Structures are given as structure tokens and as C-alpha cells.
Amino acid sequence: MKPSLLLATMALTVSLSGQETVQLPPLTITGTTIDAKVTYDSARGVYRYGYTIVAPASNKANLGGFSIDVSGTVERPQLDPDLQNNVPRPETRGTQLQPNTTIPVGIIMPDPNGWYSMLSIGGRWGFFPNDVQWEIVPGNTATGFILESKFPPALRDVLIGPDESAWDTIEEQYEHSNAIFQPETSDQFEIHLKVPAPAEPSDASLYPGGGQQPAEVNKFLRYASPTEHRVKLPAGTTSFTVIVYYGHTIKPASFTATLNGAGIGAQFQAIPGTAQVVKIPLASGTTKLQLTVEGTKSSGQTARDSDTLTFIVP
Amino acid sequence: MTGTTGRDGTAPAITLKTGIVAAGVRIKAVTTNLLPGTSPAVPFESPVAGLKVAFRNLQPFVPDTSYVVTTGSHNNTPAEPYACGDPLPAKDQRCDNHRDQNLSGSAVLLRNASIFAAFYYQQFGHKLRLNDMSLPGGGVFEIAGNWNAGEHWYHRVGVDVDVSRHVLDANGNVLVGALHLAWLTKWIKINLQGKRIREGPIHYRLSADEIDEVIRQELQ
């Protein structure tokens, strides 16, 4: 946005004390979405998380930066030679910011010269454009932001903030005044979303889908999302991200999946001891996802785990 | 401020808000007659006891000049120093009490200021010039000399720092307006979870969320 246009959109008032109050224009980015495609490389035992960011035309500012929670609970070496990077890692220079409990990841940027990326002081993976030419402007999509990790997916917090350059341009013109700016920070324009990212799920945090006994059979199929068998969603919802965890003793050939009775098994890759992200389409009404798999119990016997997940959209 | 003890020995309550005030407070007990009912009266005045009202654990910032330098009001040396309480000095002639004491902060601020300056130097090969932080005891950061704090209202808790728009190259030359402002703001927000406060100068807050909440409540 050109500075002249910005100046035209901001309001200016003068208080009784003579201090100018400058109303800064909104940096709204609420329609922004981030989507993850998660694949698993069996040969390396590595999950690859590829992110696509969509900035709708209704956004009032470019997107300024992103951070995704990859914090964990157990201390580990932060650099894993099995994980690929195409950006310099501060850890190699002894300037690591993140706690040692952060989940180890490899970082691949679509253009390592255009994007800055590292792990933050709070155990989050952050990235932002190095210069304005790489910023994601309203109406545009950017893709190719990749994390590699040996850790499976769960839904984690992502923070997206607006670029503040528009405010910088205005504020610079008041540098030697005692003007008061409103708002004082861009906090109110930041958005939080949930997206699949590397996680350290505990046994208790995974939903077993309900149903089968004994418990070991019920764990052949578990879920990081959803966490209940009946999910009520807002009107207009068109998809749901299912994150399924396959038990270590399942028999992949026995796996079946249906969505409202239609077979969708081809969308799943039931690899024992791994997790998978599958986005299922939804329409108004009730959608039933049924998953079944056979596995070997500790006794050596074979048993079947069958789960039905119900999604309700008004 | 004065207060009178009760007949039963209860003490007066005097509230000092450290967010607004950080200063030395002198306390003295005074009575017109130690022995009521006697004549002549026996007045009494105790020795003065000192009480410091301040934010705890603010430390002076010691820059590693290989990648960061300090600047700001302490560099505006006037021909004649002004004492606080004097009439408003001329432009760039600051309150003597504050001119040399503008770079104290919490441990979090000092650590994070060094971190972002080091990463900036690594990225661009330029040294940041860090400006005002807080006074050694916190409180109103009053640089104009008239105790009518305006532009530096937020420099009270030891979690705020200003950054100059002008940086130094590897040879120590000032590069006017060469700060990569948008990059620095993004870096601080993403990697240190700090924020830019719109106060006129380039101003960042690097603190824990709970400190932000304290500041927010106090300003309401």
C-alpha cells in the first residue's frame, strides 16, 4: 500500500493536552489459512510437513511472519543429521535460542535467500520474509515451507502476524513529535490457527476411538484428531483433518476405510507404528468415517479394532 | 506525604506505585510532645531513615561492542548540566539525573537485546545502536527535565528498549537511516516473542506475558 493512501486512511485527533492521537489503519488478516500436507518417508523414518499459506484478497496487510509450536518435553540434541536443512542453523554456531526440549526438525524454505527461518526462544519454528518482495500480499498463495521431523503429527498452534511496514511509514512522519498512536501494538491483528506439526503425543493424549476391549485392541487405531467419536462443527465446514495413529502390531493389508459407506482406503497408508494426516470432505448433515484394522495382541492372537467417527455440520 | 499514627499505635498506610514512582523516600518520625500533658512540651524528631522504591534486579546494560553500541540521551552532553526540577532545558539538553543512566533493564531484556543485536550483525554486518532502556531503579523515564513524562512513558519496568534508525558499519561509520526496520521487528516478534510498541521512537518490549499484563492493568 502506498504511503499516501495510508495517510488518507488514518484518523488524526488532538487531545486537550495538545498531544496528537494518530489512529493507525487496521492490519486485518483474519481470512488467512495455512494447510499442511504430511508424508512419511519409510526409508528414513522421517515425516515431511509441507505448508501452504493462503492470504485472501480481503486481508488489509501483507503477512509478516509465522511461528508453529514444536515444543516438547524431553531434552534431545537439536540437530539431527538425518533431517534436511537449506537454511543456516544457528545451533551450528553455538547460538541456539530454543530449549533443548524442542522437537528436533529440519527446515527447508522455498527460497532460502528470501525467507529467514530458525527455532525461537519459545520452542517454535518461525519464518518470515527477508524483504518486501517475498511478502505474501492479499490475494496470493505461498507454498514450499517444509519441516522434516521423526516425530508424528498432532494439531498444534500456529501464530500468523501482519507485516507492520504500513504503520512504520506513518509513524516515521511523527518521529520528533509527542503523538500517541492507536493501537500501540499489532497484537490484536495476530491470528492463531491449528495445523498438523511434529508433536510428542502421550498415551493419554491420543483418542482410541472407543469400542473394542481389551484396551490393547482399541489402540490398534488411535487419533490425535478428533479426540471424540462425535464431532459437531460450525455451519459451512467443508473438511476435517483426521490424524490417525497406527498400532505397532497392525496388519496393513487388513485396513479398510469408508466415508458414508464409500471406500476411501486408498487415501490411507497404514504403516505400523506411524501416524498419518488425512483431510476428509464434509457436507451439511452427518458424515461417518469408519476405519478398521486387524492386529496381533500380546497373546499372539489376532483381533480387530473398528472405529466410527461421526461429523455433524448444521 | 505525611501520616499520623493512631492512639492505639496503628500505622498510617501510604501507597507508593513503583510503576509511576521510583525514587528514594525519606521517612522521619516527628512529634510535638513526647510526654503529652507535660509542660513544657518535649518535641522529638527521629533520624531520617531511607526507603528505596524501585523495581528490583534491574542491571546496567554492558554492550559487546563487537556487534552493538549504545547511544541516546546519555550522549547529549549539554554545556552546562541541568538538574532535575529546573525549567525545561533547551532541545537536546537533558535532565542531568537521567542523561547517564538510561541503559538499565531486567535480565530478560538485557539478554534479549544482546541476542537480537548479534543476529542483526550476523545478517547485515551492521552494529545496532541501542538507545534508552530504563533508569537503574525503573520508574518514570523522564528525559525532558520537566517531570511531565510523555514520549518515554513506557520505559519504567526494565523491559523496553529503543533502537536507532542509524546503524554503524564495520568501520564504525554511521549509516543514516540504514536500519532494516521491518526485518528487525519481524525477527524480534518471531524469535524472541517481543513486540514493537508504537511510541514514536523505534521501541521494542522484550518481556514475559505477565509483565505485559501488569503494565496493561496499571495504565487502565
PDB file of C-alpha atoms in Angstrom, chain B:
ATOM      1  CA  MET B   1       3.484  12.676  52.118  1.00  0.00           C
ATOM      2  CA  THR B   2       2.708  12.561  55.816  1.00  0.00           C
ATOM      3  CA  GLY B   3       0.741  10.233  58.033  1.00  0.00           C
ATOM      4  CA  THR B   4      -0.239  10.252  61.676  1.00  0.00           C
ATOM      5  CA  THR B   5      -0.110   7.172  63.851  1.00  0.00           C
ATOM      6  CA  GLY B   6      -3.239   6.288  65.770  1.00  0.00           C
ATOM      7  CA  ARG B   7      -3.564   6.408  69.518  1.00  0.00           C
ATOM      8  CA  ASP B   8      -3.511   2.621  69.560  1.00  0.00           C
ATOM      9  CA  GLY B   9      -0.283   2.531  67.587  1.00  0.00           C
ATOM     10  CA  THR B  10      -1.787   1.775  64.184  1.00  0.00           C
ATOM     11  CA  ALA B  11       0.394   2.983  61.360  1.00  0.00           C
ATOM     12  CA  PRO B  12      -0.821   5.138  58.507  1.00  0.00           C
ATOM     13  CA  ALA B  13      -0.936   3.468  55.106  1.00  0.00           C
ATOM     14  CA  ILE B  14       0.912   5.288  52.382  1.00  0.00           C
ATOM     15  CA  THR B  15       0.821   3.723  48.926  1.00  0.00           C
ATOM     16  CA  LEU B  16       3.671   4.245  46.510  1.00  0.00           C
ATOM     17  CA  LYS B  17       3.193   2.890  42.999  1.00  0.00           C
ATOM     18  CA  THR B  18       6.531   1.832  41.642  1.00  0.00           C
ATOM     19  CA  GLY B  19       5.193   1.911  38.116  1.00  0.00           C
ATOM     20  CA  ILE B  20       4.886   5.642  38.411  1.00  0.00           C
ATOM     21  CA  VAL B  21       7.468   6.385  41.044  1.00  0.00           C
ATOM     22  CA  ALA B  22      10.922   5.032  41.553  1.00  0.00           C
ATOM     23  CA  ALA B  23      12.845   7.088  43.986  1.00  0.00           C
ATOM     24  CA  GLY B  24      14.403   7.344  47.385  1.00  0.00           C
ATOM     25  CA  VAL B  25      11.848   8.058  50.095  1.00  0.00           C
ATOM     26  CA  ARG B  26      12.934   9.574  53.386  1.00  0.00           C
ATOM     27  CA  ILE B  27      10.982   8.637  56.498  1.00  0.00           C
ATOM     28  CA  LYS B  28      11.105  10.653  59.696  1.00  0.00           C
ATOM     29  CA  ALA B  29       9.019  10.345  62.870  1.00  0.00           C
ATOM     30  CA  VAL B  30       8.017  13.652  64.387  1.00  0.00           C
ATOM     31  CA  THR B  31       6.011  14.557  67.461  1.00  0.00           C
ATOM     32  CA  THR B  32       5.374  17.886  69.131  1.00  0.00           C
ATOM     33  CA  ASN B  33       5.468  16.386  72.576  1.00  0.00           C
ATOM     34  CA  LEU B  34       6.862  13.047  73.646  1.00  0.00           C
ATOM     35  CA  LEU B  35       5.153  13.352  77.022  1.00  0.00           C
ATOM     36  CA  PRO B  36       1.570  14.554  76.475  1.00  0.00           C
ATOM     37  CA  GLY B  37       0.216  16.677  79.269  1.00  0.00           C
ATOM     38  CA  THR B  38       3.582  17.860  80.425  1.00  0.00           C
ATOM     39  CA  SER B  39       4.841  21.359  80.154  1.00  0.00           C
ATOM     40  CA  PRO B  40       6.990  22.466  78.679  1.00  0.00           C
ATOM     41  CA  ALA B  41       6.452  20.173  75.680  1.00  0.00           C
ATOM     42  CA  VAL B  42       9.227  17.761  74.717  1.00  0.00           C
ATOM     43  CA  PRO B  43       9.333  17.703  70.970  1.00  0.00           C
ATOM     44  CA  PHE B  44      11.045  14.816  69.222  1.00  0.00           C
ATOM     45  CA  GLU B  45      12.338  14.229  65.746  1.00  0.00           C
ATOM     46  CA  SER B  46      13.838  10.884  64.775  1.00  0.00           C
ATOM     47  CA  PRO B  47      16.781  10.405  62.484  1.00  0.00           C
ATOM     48  CA  VAL B  48      15.833  10.069  58.831  1.00  0.00           C
ATOM     49  CA  ALA B  49      15.575   6.533  57.515  1.00  0.00           C
ATOM     50  CA  GLY B  50      15.856   5.821  53.821  1.00  0.00           C
ATOM     51  CA  LEU B  51      13.484   3.691  51.781  1.00  0.00           C
ATOM     52  CA  LYS B  52      14.148   2.932  48.148  1.00  0.00           C
ATOM     53  CA  VAL B  53      11.122   2.488  45.946  1.00  0.00           C
ATOM     54  CA  ALA B  54      12.239   0.801  42.768  1.00  0.00           C
ATOM     55  CA  PHE B  55      11.996  -2.176  40.508  1.00  0.00           C
ATOM     56  CA  ARG B  56      14.191  -4.978  41.737  1.00  0.00           C
ATOM     57  CA  ASN B  57      17.087  -6.510  39.888  1.00  0.00           C
ATOM     58  CA  LEU B  58      17.473  -4.052  37.047  1.00  0.00           C
ATOM     59  CA  GLN B  59      21.038  -4.240  35.822  1.00  0.00           C
ATOM     60  CA  PRO B  60      23.125  -1.947  33.636  1.00  0.00           C
ATOM     61  CA  PHE B  61      23.477  -2.992  30.018  1.00  0.00           C
ATOM     62  CA  VAL B  62      27.084  -3.686  29.078  1.00  0.00           C
ATOM     63  CA  PRO B  63      27.268  -3.898  25.290  1.00  0.00           C
ATOM     64  CA  ASP B  64      29.627  -6.209  23.454  1.00  0.00           C
ATOM     65  CA  THR B  65      30.902  -3.506  21.134  1.00  0.00           C
ATOM     66  CA  SER B  66      31.993  -6.044  18.563  1.00  0.00           C
ATOM     67  CA  TYR B  67      28.372  -6.088  17.393  1.00  0.00           C
ATOM     68  CA  VAL B  68      26.329  -3.471  19.271  1.00  0.00           C
ATOM     69  CA  VAL B  69      26.789   0.016  20.706  1.00  0.00           C
ATOM     70  CA  THR B  70      24.701   2.265  22.906  1.00  0.00           C
ATOM     71  CA  THR B  71      23.511   5.746  22.215  1.00  0.00           C
ATOM     72  CA  GLY B  72      20.704   8.050  23.238  1.00  0.00           C
ATOM     73  CA  SER B  73      20.144  10.813  25.714  1.00  0.00           C
ATOM     74  CA  HIS B  74      23.249   9.980  27.717  1.00  0.00           C
ATOM     75  CA  ASN B  75      25.259  11.090  24.715  1.00  0.00           C
ATOM     76  CA  ASN B  76      23.609  14.525  24.567  1.00  0.00           C
ATOM     77  CA  THR B  77      26.099  16.251  26.786  1.00  0.00           C
ATOM     78  CA  PRO B  78      24.992  19.829  27.385  1.00  0.00           C
ATOM     79  CA  ALA B  79      27.464  22.593  28.008  1.00  0.00           C
ATOM     80  CA  GLU B  80      26.054  23.028  31.483  1.00  0.00           C
ATOM     81  CA  PRO B  81      24.368  20.126  33.179  1.00  0.00           C
ATOM     82  CA  TYR B  82      20.808  20.683  34.235  1.00  0.00           C
ATOM     83  CA  ALA B  83      19.409  19.402  37.471  1.00  0.00           C
ATOM     84  CA  CYS B  84      16.057  17.704  37.565  1.00  0.00           C
ATOM     85  CA  GLY B  85      13.406  20.186  38.544  1.00  0.00           C
ATOM     86  CA  ASP B  86      14.960  23.039  36.586  1.00  0.00           C
ATOM     87  CA  PRO B  87      12.866  24.644  33.898  1.00  0.00           C
ATOM     88  CA  LEU B  88      12.636  22.648  30.696  1.00  0.00           C
ATOM     89  CA  PRO B  89      16.060  22.685  29.127  1.00  0.00           C
ATOM     90  CA  ALA B  90      16.679  23.517  25.544  1.00  0.00           C
ATOM     91  CA  LYS B  91      16.379  20.783  22.971  1.00  0.00           C
ATOM     92  CA  ASP B  92      18.983  18.053  23.361  1.00  0.00           C
ATOM     93  CA  GLN B  93      19.984  19.273  26.785  1.00  0.00           C
ATOM     94  CA  ARG B  94      18.592  16.644  29.032  1.00  0.00           C
ATOM     95  CA  CYS B  95      17.965  16.179  32.682  1.00  0.00           C
ATOM     96  CA  ASP B  96      21.272  15.537  34.355  1.00  0.00           C
ATOM     97  CA  ASN B  97      19.873  12.789  36.532  1.00  0.00           C
ATOM     98  CA  HIS B  98      18.921  10.718  33.539  1.00  0.00           C
ATOM     99  CA  ARG B  99      21.451  11.518  30.899  1.00  0.00           C
ATOM    100  CA  ASP B 100      23.948   8.933  32.047  1.00  0.00           C
ATOM    101  CA  GLN B 101      21.631   6.320  33.454  1.00  0.00           C
ATOM    102  CA  ASN B 102      19.352   5.300  30.609  1.00  0.00           C
ATOM    103  CA  LEU B 103      20.508   1.760  29.984  1.00  0.00           C
ATOM    104  CA  SER B 104      19.320  -0.490  32.773  1.00  0.00           C
ATOM    105  CA  GLY B 105      16.947  -3.376  32.339  1.00  0.00           C
ATOM    106  CA  SER B 106      15.717  -6.732  33.503  1.00  0.00           C
ATOM    107  CA  ALA B 107      17.863  -9.774  32.890  1.00  0.00           C
ATOM    108  CA  VAL B 108      15.425 -10.840  30.165  1.00  0.00           C
ATOM    109  CA  LEU B 109      15.706  -7.515  28.370  1.00  0.00           C
ATOM    110  CA  LEU B 110      19.493  -7.337  28.580  1.00  0.00           C
ATOM    111  CA  ARG B 111      19.924 -10.886  27.332  1.00  0.00           C
ATOM    112  CA  ASN B 112      17.436 -10.481  24.508  1.00  0.00           C
ATOM    113  CA  ALA B 113      18.786  -7.101  23.437  1.00  0.00           C
ATOM    114  CA  SER B 114      22.211  -8.669  23.031  1.00  0.00           C
ATOM    115  CA  ILE B 115      20.692 -11.592  21.147  1.00  0.00           C
ATOM    116  CA  PHE B 116      18.805  -9.572  18.555  1.00  0.00           C
ATOM    117  CA  ALA B 117      21.748  -7.241  18.050  1.00  0.00           C
ATOM    118  CA  ALA B 118      24.057 -10.219  17.498  1.00  0.00           C
ATOM    119  CA  PHE B 119      21.723 -11.823  14.960  1.00  0.00           C
ATOM    120  CA  TYR B 120      21.239  -8.472  13.206  1.00  0.00           C
ATOM    121  CA  TYR B 121      25.006  -8.070  12.926  1.00  0.00           C
ATOM    122  CA  GLN B 122      25.284 -11.569  11.548  1.00  0.00           C
ATOM    123  CA  GLN B 123      22.593 -10.856   8.952  1.00  0.00           C
ATOM    124  CA  PHE B 124      23.680  -7.404   7.775  1.00  0.00           C
ATOM    125  CA  GLY B 125      27.185  -6.801   9.145  1.00  0.00           C
ATOM    126  CA  HIS B 126      25.959  -3.624  10.842  1.00  0.00           C
ATOM    127  CA  LYS B 127      26.007  -2.729  14.523  1.00  0.00           C
ATOM    128  CA  LEU B 128      22.746  -1.638  16.066  1.00  0.00           C
ATOM    129  CA  ARG B 129      22.753   1.471  18.228  1.00  0.00           C
ATOM    130  CA  LEU B 130      20.615   0.735  21.253  1.00  0.00           C
ATOM    131  CA  ASN B 131      19.016   3.689  22.902  1.00  0.00           C
ATOM    132  CA  ASP B 132      17.032   4.236  26.063  1.00  0.00           C
ATOM    133  CA  MET B 133      16.078   1.327  28.274  1.00  0.00           C
ATOM    134  CA  SER B 134      15.218   2.188  31.901  1.00  0.00           C
ATOM    135  CA  LEU B 135      16.702   4.057  34.824  1.00  0.00           C
ATOM    136  CA  PRO B 136      18.676   1.999  37.364  1.00  0.00           C
ATOM    137  CA  GLY B 137      15.616   1.695  39.616  1.00  0.00           C
ATOM    138  CA  GLY B 138      12.947   1.905  36.932  1.00  0.00           C
ATOM    139  CA  GLY B 139      10.057   4.316  37.278  1.00  0.00           C
ATOM    140  CA  VAL B 140       9.140   7.209  35.043  1.00  0.00           C
ATOM    141  CA  PHE B 141      11.794   7.638  32.395  1.00  0.00           C
ATOM    142  CA  GLU B 142      11.816  11.354  32.321  1.00  0.00           C
ATOM    143  CA  ILE B 143      14.232  12.758  29.814  1.00  0.00           C
ATOM    144  CA  ALA B 144      12.811  16.192  29.202  1.00  0.00           C
ATOM    145  CA  GLY B 145      13.664  17.540  32.619  1.00  0.00           C
ATOM    146  CA  ASN B 146      10.169  18.770  33.485  1.00  0.00           C
ATOM    147  CA  TRP B 147       8.706  15.612  35.076  1.00  0.00           C
ATOM    148  CA  ASN B 148       5.910  15.668  32.586  1.00  0.00           C
ATOM    149  CA  ALA B 149       6.633  12.286  31.127  1.00  0.00           C
ATOM    150  CA  GLY B 150       5.267  11.893  27.665  1.00  0.00           C
ATOM    151  CA  GLU B 151       7.203  10.229  24.956  1.00  0.00           C
ATOM    152  CA  HIS B 152       9.051   7.766  27.187  1.00  0.00           C
ATOM    153  CA  TRP B 153       6.113   6.729  29.282  1.00  0.00           C
ATOM    154  CA  TYR B 154       6.830   3.027  28.911  1.00  0.00           C
ATOM    155  CA  HIS B 155      10.466   2.900  29.974  1.00  0.00           C
ATOM    156  CA  ARG B 156       9.586   2.189  33.563  1.00  0.00           C
ATOM    157  CA  VAL B 157       9.775  -1.531  34.201  1.00  0.00           C
ATOM    158  CA  GLY B 158      13.069  -2.520  32.591  1.00  0.00           C
ATOM    159  CA  VAL B 159      11.617  -4.446  29.676  1.00  0.00           C
ATOM    160  CA  ASP B 160      11.709  -1.794  26.929  1.00  0.00           C
ATOM    161  CA  VAL B 161      14.458  -0.612  24.607  1.00  0.00           C
ATOM    162  CA  ASP B 162      14.697   1.892  21.783  1.00  0.00           C
ATOM    163  CA  VAL B 163      16.709   1.247  18.647  1.00  0.00           C
ATOM    164  CA  SER B 164      18.212   3.991  16.486  1.00  0.00           C
ATOM    165  CA  ARG B 165      17.341   4.199  12.793  1.00  0.00           C
ATOM    166  CA  HIS B 166      21.022   4.754  12.129  1.00  0.00           C
ATOM    167  CA  VAL B 167      23.477   1.856  12.344  1.00  0.00           C
ATOM    168  CA  LEU B 168      27.242   1.506  12.257  1.00  0.00           C
ATOM    169  CA  ASP B 169      29.159  -0.254   9.529  1.00  0.00           C
ATOM    170  CA  ALA B 170      32.145  -2.467  10.275  1.00  0.00           C
ATOM    171  CA  ASN B 171      34.421   0.591  10.313  1.00  0.00           C
ATOM    172  CA  GLY B 172      32.308   2.474  12.785  1.00  0.00           C
ATOM    173  CA  ASN B 173      30.776   4.850  10.269  1.00  0.00           C
ATOM    174  CA  VAL B 174      27.198   5.915  10.914  1.00  0.00           C
ATOM    175  CA  LEU B 175      24.848   4.779   8.144  1.00  0.00           C
ATOM    176  CA  VAL B 176      21.962   7.215   8.329  1.00  0.00           C
ATOM    177  CA  GLY B 177      18.522   5.615   8.141  1.00  0.00           C
ATOM    178  CA  ALA B 178      20.017   2.257   7.203  1.00  0.00           C
ATOM    179  CA  LEU B 179      18.235   0.175   9.823  1.00  0.00           C
ATOM    180  CA  HIS B 180      16.343  -2.761   8.316  1.00  0.00           C
ATOM    181  CA  LEU B 181      13.365  -1.931  10.469  1.00  0.00           C
ATOM    182  CA  ALA B 182      10.784  -4.359   9.115  1.00  0.00           C
ATOM    183  CA  TRP B 183      13.255  -7.242   9.300  1.00  0.00           C
ATOM    184  CA  LEU B 184      14.226  -6.428  12.876  1.00  0.00           C
ATOM    185  CA  THR B 185      10.618  -6.114  14.004  1.00  0.00           C
ATOM    186  CA  LYS B 186       9.756  -9.470  12.479  1.00  0.00           C
ATOM    187  CA  TRP B 187      12.872 -11.125  13.923  1.00  0.00           C
ATOM    188  CA  ILE B 188      12.110  -9.896  17.425  1.00  0.00           C
ATOM    189  CA  LYS B 189       8.454 -10.889  17.239  1.00  0.00           C
ATOM    190  CA  ILE B 190       9.048 -14.339  15.793  1.00  0.00           C
ATOM    191  CA  ASN B 191      12.188 -15.390  17.620  1.00  0.00           C
ATOM    192  CA  LEU B 192      12.021 -13.566  20.938  1.00  0.00           C
ATOM    193  CA  GLN B 193       8.263 -13.165  21.213  1.00  0.00           C
ATOM    194  CA  GLY B 194       8.792  -9.471  21.715  1.00  0.00           C
ATOM    195  CA  LYS B 195       6.736  -6.689  20.241  1.00  0.00           C
ATOM    196  CA  ARG B 196       7.100  -3.233  18.818  1.00  0.00           C
ATOM    197  CA  ILE B 197       5.371  -0.546  20.827  1.00  0.00           C
ATOM    198  CA  ARG B 198       4.202   2.439  18.810  1.00  0.00           C
ATOM    199  CA  GLU B 199       5.638   5.238  20.865  1.00  0.00           C
ATOM    200  CA  GLY B 200       7.364   7.414  18.312  1.00  0.00           C
ATOM    201  CA  PRO B 201      10.916   6.133  18.533  1.00  0.00           C
ATOM    202  CA  ILE B 202      11.625   2.564  17.434  1.00  0.00           C
ATOM    203  CA  HIS B 203      10.656   0.854  20.625  1.00  0.00           C
ATOM    204  CA  TYR B 204      10.575  -2.845  21.477  1.00  0.00           C
ATOM    205  CA  ARG B 205       9.320  -4.660  24.528  1.00  0.00           C
ATOM    206  CA  LEU B 206      11.000  -7.908  25.417  1.00  0.00           C
ATOM    207  CA  SER B 207       9.299  -9.398  28.371  1.00  0.00           C
ATOM    208  CA  ALA B 208       7.191 -12.171  29.709  1.00  0.00           C
ATOM    209  CA  ASP B 209       3.459 -12.006  29.099  1.00  0.00           C
ATOM    210  CA  GLU B 210       2.787 -11.486  32.785  1.00  0.00           C
ATOM    211  CA  ILE B 211       4.780  -8.258  32.748  1.00  0.00           C
ATOM    212  CA  ASP B 212       2.750  -7.055  29.803  1.00  0.00           C
ATOM    213  CA  GLU B 213      -0.375  -7.725  31.817  1.00  0.00           C
ATOM    214  CA  VAL B 214       0.939  -5.733  34.774  1.00  0.00           C
ATOM    215  CA  ILE B 215       1.680  -2.805  32.506  1.00  0.00           C
ATOM    216  CA  ARG B 216      -1.721  -3.033  30.842  1.00  0.00           C
ATOM    217  CA  GLN B 217      -3.559  -3.044  34.145  1.00  0.00           C
ATOM    218  CA  GLU B 218      -1.562  -0.171  35.534  1.00  0.00           C
ATOM    219  CA  LEU B 219      -2.289   2.019  32.561  1.00  0.00           C
ATOM    220  CA  GLN B 220      -6.051   1.471  32.788  1.00  0.00           C
TER     221      GLN B 220
END
